[in-house]
Short mmCIF file of C-alpha atoms in Angstrom, two decimals:
data_model
loop_
_atom_site.label_atom_id
_atom_site.label_comp_id
_atom_site.label_asym_id
_atom_site.label_seq_id
_atom_site.Cartn_x
_atom_site.Cartn_y
_atom_site.Cartn_z
CA UNK M 1020 24.96 0.83 -17.80
CA UNK M 1021 27.43 0.29 -15.29
CA UNK M 1022 30.13 -2.00 -16.65
CA UNK M 1023 32.89 -3.81 -14.73
CA UNK M 1024 35.49 -2.85 -17.40
CA UNK M 1025 35.10 0.57 -16.93
CA UNK M 1026 38.08 2.33 -15.74
CA UNK M 1027 38.99 5.90 -14.57
CA UNK M 1028 40.94 8.00 -17.11
CA UNK M 1029 43.65 8.88 -14.53
CA UNK M 1030 44.38 5.31 -13.69
CA UNK M 1031 43.62 1.50 -14.17
CA UNK M 1032 41.57 1.20 -11.30
CA UNK M 1033 38.04 -0.37 -12.22
CA UNK M 1034 35.17 2.05 -11.89
CA UNK M 1035 33.47 1.48 -8.32
CA UNK M 1036 29.93 2.50 -8.73
CA UNK M 1037 29.31 2.20 -4.72
CA UNK M 1038 29.83 5.85 -3.77
CA UNK M 1039 27.23 6.80 -6.40
CA UNK M 1040 24.77 4.27 -5.34
CA UNK M 1041 25.24 5.46 -1.69
CA UNK M 1042 24.00 8.79 -2.80
CA UNK M 1043 21.12 7.61 -5.07
CA UNK M 1044 19.75 4.98 -2.78
CA UNK M 1045 20.64 6.19 0.62
CA UNK M 1046 20.69 9.76 0.05
CA UNK M 1047 24.32 9.99 1.23
CA UNK M 1048 23.49 8.96 4.79
CA UNK M 1049 26.31 7.61 6.77
CA UNK M 1050 26.69 3.89 6.73
CA UNK M 1051 28.53 1.87 9.32
CA UNK M 1052 30.28 -1.31 8.95
CA UNK M 1053 27.79 -4.07 9.69
CA UNK M 1054 30.03 -7.14 10.43
CA UNK M 1055 28.30 -7.54 13.94
CA UNK M 1056 24.88 -6.81 12.75
CA UNK M 1057 24.09 -8.54 9.33
CA UNK M 1058 25.49 -11.29 7.23
CA UNK M 1059 25.20 -11.81 3.42
CA UNK M 1060 25.83 -15.23 1.78
CA UNK M 1061 26.11 -15.73 -1.71
CA UNK M 1062 28.53 -18.20 -3.98
CA UNK M 1063 31.71 -16.72 -4.98
CA UNK M 1064 31.27 -17.97 -8.35
CA UNK M 1065 27.73 -18.47 -9.42
CA UNK M 1066 26.83 -22.05 -11.43
CA UNK M 1067 23.84 -19.81 -13.31
CA UNK M 1068 24.00 -15.98 -13.36
CA UNK M 1069 20.29 -15.83 -13.73
CA UNK M 1070 19.35 -17.60 -10.45
CA UNK M 1071 22.17 -16.99 -7.97
CA UNK M 1072 21.05 -17.96 -4.39
CA UNK M 1073 21.50 -15.05 -1.59
CA UNK M 1074 20.67 -15.36 2.20
CA UNK M 1075 20.62 -12.15 4.46
CA UNK M 1076 20.68 -13.16 8.22
CA UNK M 1077 20.61 -11.11 11.21
CA UNK M 1078 23.39 -11.18 13.48
CA UNK M 1079 21.95 -9.12 16.42
CA UNK M 1080 22.13 -10.84 19.63
CA UNK M 1081 18.88 -11.55 21.68
CA UNK M 1082 20.41 -9.04 24.34
CA UNK M 1083 20.66 -6.12 21.69
CA UNK M 1084 17.56 -3.91 22.37
CA UNK M 1085 17.53 -2.85 18.76
CA UNK M 1086 15.78 -4.38 16.07
CA UNK M 1087 15.93 -4.67 12.47
CA UNK M 1088 13.60 -2.25 10.45
CA UNK M 1089 14.84 -2.98 6.80
CA UNK M 1090 17.40 -4.59 4.61
CA UNK M 1091 18.42 -3.27 1.36
CA UNK M 1092 20.14 -5.39 -1.17
CA UNK M 1093 22.31 -3.70 -4.03
CA UNK M 1094 24.19 -5.68 -6.82
CA UNK M 1095 26.44 -2.72 -7.78
CA UNK M 1096 27.42 -3.76 -11.29
CA UNK M 1097 23.83 -4.64 -12.45
CA UNK M 1098 21.95 -2.26 -14.66
CA UNK M 1099 19.47 -1.56 -11.95
CA UNK M 1100 21.55 -2.01 -9.09
CA UNK M 1101 18.82 -2.05 -6.06
CA UNK M 1102 17.31 -5.77 -6.16
CA UNK M 1103 15.08 -5.60 -3.30
CA UNK M 1104 14.41 -3.54 -0.35
CA UNK M 1105 12.74 -5.63 2.82
CA UNK M 1106 10.75 -3.84 5.54
CA UNK M 1107 10.35 -6.16 8.49
CA UNK M 1108 7.14 -6.23 10.33
CA UNK M 1109 7.71 -4.68 13.89
CA UNK M 1110 6.69 -7.67 15.98
CA UNK M 1111 7.58 -10.32 13.53
CA UNK M 1112 11.29 -10.82 14.37
CA UNK M 1113 12.39 -11.81 10.84
CA UNK M 1114 16.17 -12.71 11.29
CA UNK M 1115 16.86 -14.72 7.97
CA UNK M 1116 15.45 -13.98 4.50
CA UNK M 1117 16.75 -15.82 1.30
CA UNK M 1118 15.86 -15.27 -2.50
CA UNK M 1119 17.47 -15.62 -5.82
CA UNK M 1120 18.84 -13.05 -8.15
CA UNK M 1121 20.09 -12.29 -11.30
CA UNK M 1122 23.93 -11.15 -11.59
CA UNK M 1123 25.07 -9.33 -14.84
CA UNK M 1124 28.66 -8.74 -14.22
CA UNK M 1125 31.46 -9.67 -11.89
CA UNK M 1126 30.41 -7.38 -8.77
CA UNK M 1127 30.45 -6.46 -5.29
CA UNK M 1128 26.79 -7.04 -3.44
CA UNK M 1129 25.93 -5.20 -0.67
CA UNK M 1130 23.50 -5.64 2.23
CA UNK M 1131 22.62 -2.44 4.08
CA UNK M 1132 20.45 -3.16 7.26
CA UNK M 1133 18.60 0.08 8.84
CA UNK M 1134 18.16 -0.57 12.50
CA UNK M 1135 15.59 0.84 15.06
CA UNK M 1136 18.23 3.37 16.19
CA UNK M 1137 18.15 5.05 12.86
CA UNK M 1138 21.49 3.92 11.77
CA UNK M 1139 22.72 2.11 8.44
CA UNK M 1140 25.15 -0.90 8.66
CA UNK M 1141 26.50 -2.40 5.61
CA UNK M 1142 28.28 -5.74 4.65
CA UNK M 1143 29.38 -6.79 1.08
CA UNK M 1144 30.46 -9.96 -0.62
CA UNK M 1145 31.80 -10.55 -4.28
CA UNK M 1146 30.29 -12.54 -6.94
CA UNK M 1147 31.69 -13.94 -10.21
CA UNK M 1148 28.88 -14.13 -12.74
CA UNK M 1149 27.86 -12.43 -15.93
CA UNK M 1150 24.87 -12.19 -18.32
CA UNK M 1151 22.26 -13.00 -15.54
CA UNK M 1152 20.05 -9.98 -16.75
CA UNK M 1153 19.84 -10.70 -20.52
CA UNK M 1154 19.49 -15.00 -19.89
CA UNK M 1155 16.62 -16.07 -21.73
CA UNK M 1156 13.38 -17.02 -19.61
CA UNK M 1157 13.40 -20.67 -18.44
CA UNK M 1158 9.70 -21.03 -19.47
CA UNK M 1159 8.09 -20.31 -23.05
CA UNK M 1160 5.71 -17.49 -23.07
CA UNK M 1161 2.31 -19.45 -23.02
CA UNK M 1162 3.82 -21.55 -19.95
CA UNK M 1163 4.64 -18.18 -18.19
CA UNK M 1164 1.44 -16.91 -18.77
CA UNK M 1165 -0.78 -19.96 -17.53
CA UNK M 1166 1.45 -19.54 -14.13
CA UNK M 1167 1.25 -15.90 -13.64
CA UNK M 1168 0.23 -14.57 -10.34
CA UNK M 1169 0.00 -18.40 -8.99
CA UNK M 1170 1.16 -18.74 -5.37
CA UNK M 1171 2.56 -21.41 -3.18
CA UNK M 1172 3.16 -21.35 0.39
CA UNK M 1173 5.29 -23.74 2.51
CA UNK M 1174 6.37 -24.12 6.18
CA UNK M 1175 9.76 -25.84 7.13
CA UNK M 1176 10.62 -27.47 10.33
CA UNK M 1177 13.78 -25.66 11.72
CA UNK M 1178 16.14 -27.58 13.85
CA UNK M 1179 17.19 -25.64 16.91
CA UNK M 1180 14.88 -23.09 16.21
CA UNK M 1181 13.53 -20.93 19.36
CA UNK M 1182 10.09 -21.67 20.44
CA UNK M 1183 7.50 -19.82 18.37
CA UNK M 1184 9.92 -19.27 15.39
CA UNK M 1185 8.70 -20.45 12.09
CA UNK M 1186 10.27 -20.91 8.73
CA UNK M 1187 8.26 -20.31 5.49
CA UNK M 1188 8.58 -19.71 1.60
CA UNK M 1189 6.26 -17.74 -0.63
CA UNK M 1190 6.76 -18.57 -4.52
CA UNK M 1191 5.17 -16.48 -7.07
CA UNK M 1192 4.77 -17.76 -10.67
CA UNK M 1193 5.91 -14.61 -12.83
CA UNK M 1194 8.46 -14.24 -15.61
CA UNK M 1195 10.05 -11.29 -14.04
CA UNK M 1196 11.25 -10.03 -17.35
CA UNK M 1197 14.47 -7.66 -16.80
CA UNK M 1198 13.79 -5.67 -20.00
CA UNK M 1199 17.10 -6.87 -21.09
CA UNK M 1200 16.15 -10.31 -22.78
CA UNK M 1201 15.68 -10.83 -26.14
CA UNK M 1202 12.66 -12.63 -27.85
CA UNK M 1203 14.52 -15.69 -29.58
CA UNK M 1204 11.90 -15.68 -32.62
CA UNK M 1205 11.51 -11.95 -33.23
CA UNK M 1206 15.06 -10.94 -32.00
CA UNK M 1207 13.36 -7.83 -30.26
CA UNK M 1208 13.83 -7.07 -26.48
CA UNK M 1209 11.02 -8.19 -24.16
CA UNK M 1210 9.82 -5.17 -22.12
CA UNK M 1211 10.49 -5.22 -18.51
CA UNK M 1212 7.54 -6.88 -16.52
CA UNK M 1213 8.20 -8.00 -12.98
CA UNK M 1214 6.85 -8.34 -9.42
CA UNK M 1215 7.73 -5.02 -7.87
CA UNK M 1216 5.73 -5.19 -4.59
CA UNK M 1217 4.99 -8.01 -2.26
CA UNK M 1218 3.49 -7.77 1.27
CA UNK M 1219 3.14 -10.78 3.68
CA UNK M 1220 0.88 -11.09 6.86
CA UNK M 1221 -0.01 -13.38 9.56
CA UNK M 1222 -3.86 -12.60 10.44
CA UNK M 1223 -3.53 -8.91 10.26
CA UNK M 1224 0.05 -8.47 11.37
CA UNK M 1225 2.61 -7.51 8.77
CA UNK M 1226 5.56 -10.12 8.38
CA UNK M 1227 7.56 -8.22 5.70
CA UNK M 1228 6.92 -6.06 2.91
CA UNK M 1229 9.24 -6.27 -0.25
CA UNK M 1230 9.88 -3.61 -2.87
CA UNK M 1231 11.58 -5.68 -6.07
CA UNK M 1232 13.46 -4.81 -9.28
CA UNK M 1233 14.58 -6.37 -12.34
CA UNK M 1234 17.52 -8.14 -10.35
CA UNK M 1235 14.81 -10.89 -8.81
CA UNK M 1236 15.04 -14.18 -10.67
CA UNK M 1237 12.20 -15.60 -12.68
CA UNK M 1238 9.48 -17.01 -10.54
CA UNK M 1239 10.47 -15.09 -7.34
CA UNK M 1240 10.59 -16.96 -4.12
CA UNK M 1241 11.23 -15.83 -0.67
CA UNK M 1242 12.09 -17.76 2.17
CA UNK M 1243 12.28 -16.48 5.70
CA UNK M 1244 11.80 -16.92 9.40
CA UNK M 1245 9.58 -15.06 11.65
CA UNK M 1246 8.13 -15.18 15.02
CA UNK M 1247 4.83 -16.85 15.29
CA UNK M 1248 2.00 -14.62 17.11
CA UNK M 1249 -0.52 -17.68 17.15
CA UNK M 1250 -2.24 -16.66 13.73
CA UNK M 1251 -4.16 -19.13 11.98
CA UNK M 1252 -3.89 -17.57 8.66
CA UNK M 1253 -0.81 -16.78 6.37
CA UNK M 1254 -1.80 -13.99 3.54
CA UNK M 1255 0.22 -12.55 0.69
CA UNK M 1256 -0.33 -9.79 -1.80
CA UNK M 1257 1.86 -9.32 -4.76
CA UNK M 1258 1.78 -6.55 -7.73
CA UNK M 1259 3.78 -6.18 -10.79
CA UNK M 1260 4.52 -3.46 -13.15
CA UNK M 1261 1.72 -3.91 -15.29
CA UNK M 1262 -0.77 -3.40 -12.44
CA UNK M 1263 -1.71 -6.88 -11.82
CA UNK M 1264 -2.78 -7.87 -8.25
CA UNK M 1265 -2.14 -11.26 -6.92
CA UNK M 1266 -3.61 -12.47 -3.54
CA UNK M 1267 -3.88 -15.72 -1.71
CA UNK M 1268 -3.84 -16.77 1.87
CA UNK M 1269 -3.37 -20.27 3.59
CA UNK M 1270 -3.96 -22.03 6.80
CA UNK M 1271 -1.15 -21.97 9.09
CA UNK M 1272 -0.28 -25.62 10.12
CA UNK M 1273 -0.40 -26.30 13.77
CA UNK M 1274 1.89 -29.10 13.64
CA UNK M 1275 4.62 -27.51 15.50
CA UNK M 1276 6.85 -26.59 12.42
#
């Protein structure tokens, strides 16, 4: 496990895992400064390391003919640093994604956007938090089992949004065990068990697809904006590491939200 306190033998600089992560996750592809492409928002000091809010937002102007294909969220000092990778539907115009993550050590957090020009663009922020991956589950085992796979879909009114732009949220009941949490009775580690895939559609058009890891918080939820294509139904399918498949669909509210 990469710890924040590891230092180089030749000096006192803290070990920086990012160059190795560029090789492992992005296959050493060149990564450009993404200050004009993407923004990442997280609290500098987290109130609860097990549920740290993060928002990823496109900064591309309407005149830019490039589109965002994917966003990868990397929590550098976490035991499994790639928290999530979001692939965005080609016609969905997803411009903002929010979720909650676990942060295990004081760390840089990187957001890497892949655009339709084939280039990667990166921004980062720094978060002070510790112990998020090993924090005990908020719900007991029986309650978590009863809620396993339950999905909720919500729509939100968004002030000042462009015509056709919607904001929605998908919530999935799941303990999302990290593999580093301990059963408080047996004192044994709870095996990793988490949502590792999520796909969302409006009718049959993909809005976004997510590959998740152990860093996503218990009861994962994704809040996002997208461009409506006039669809009447919204569909979701999630999978977890034990092979469970969860599906649901909802009627899209026509109230103008």
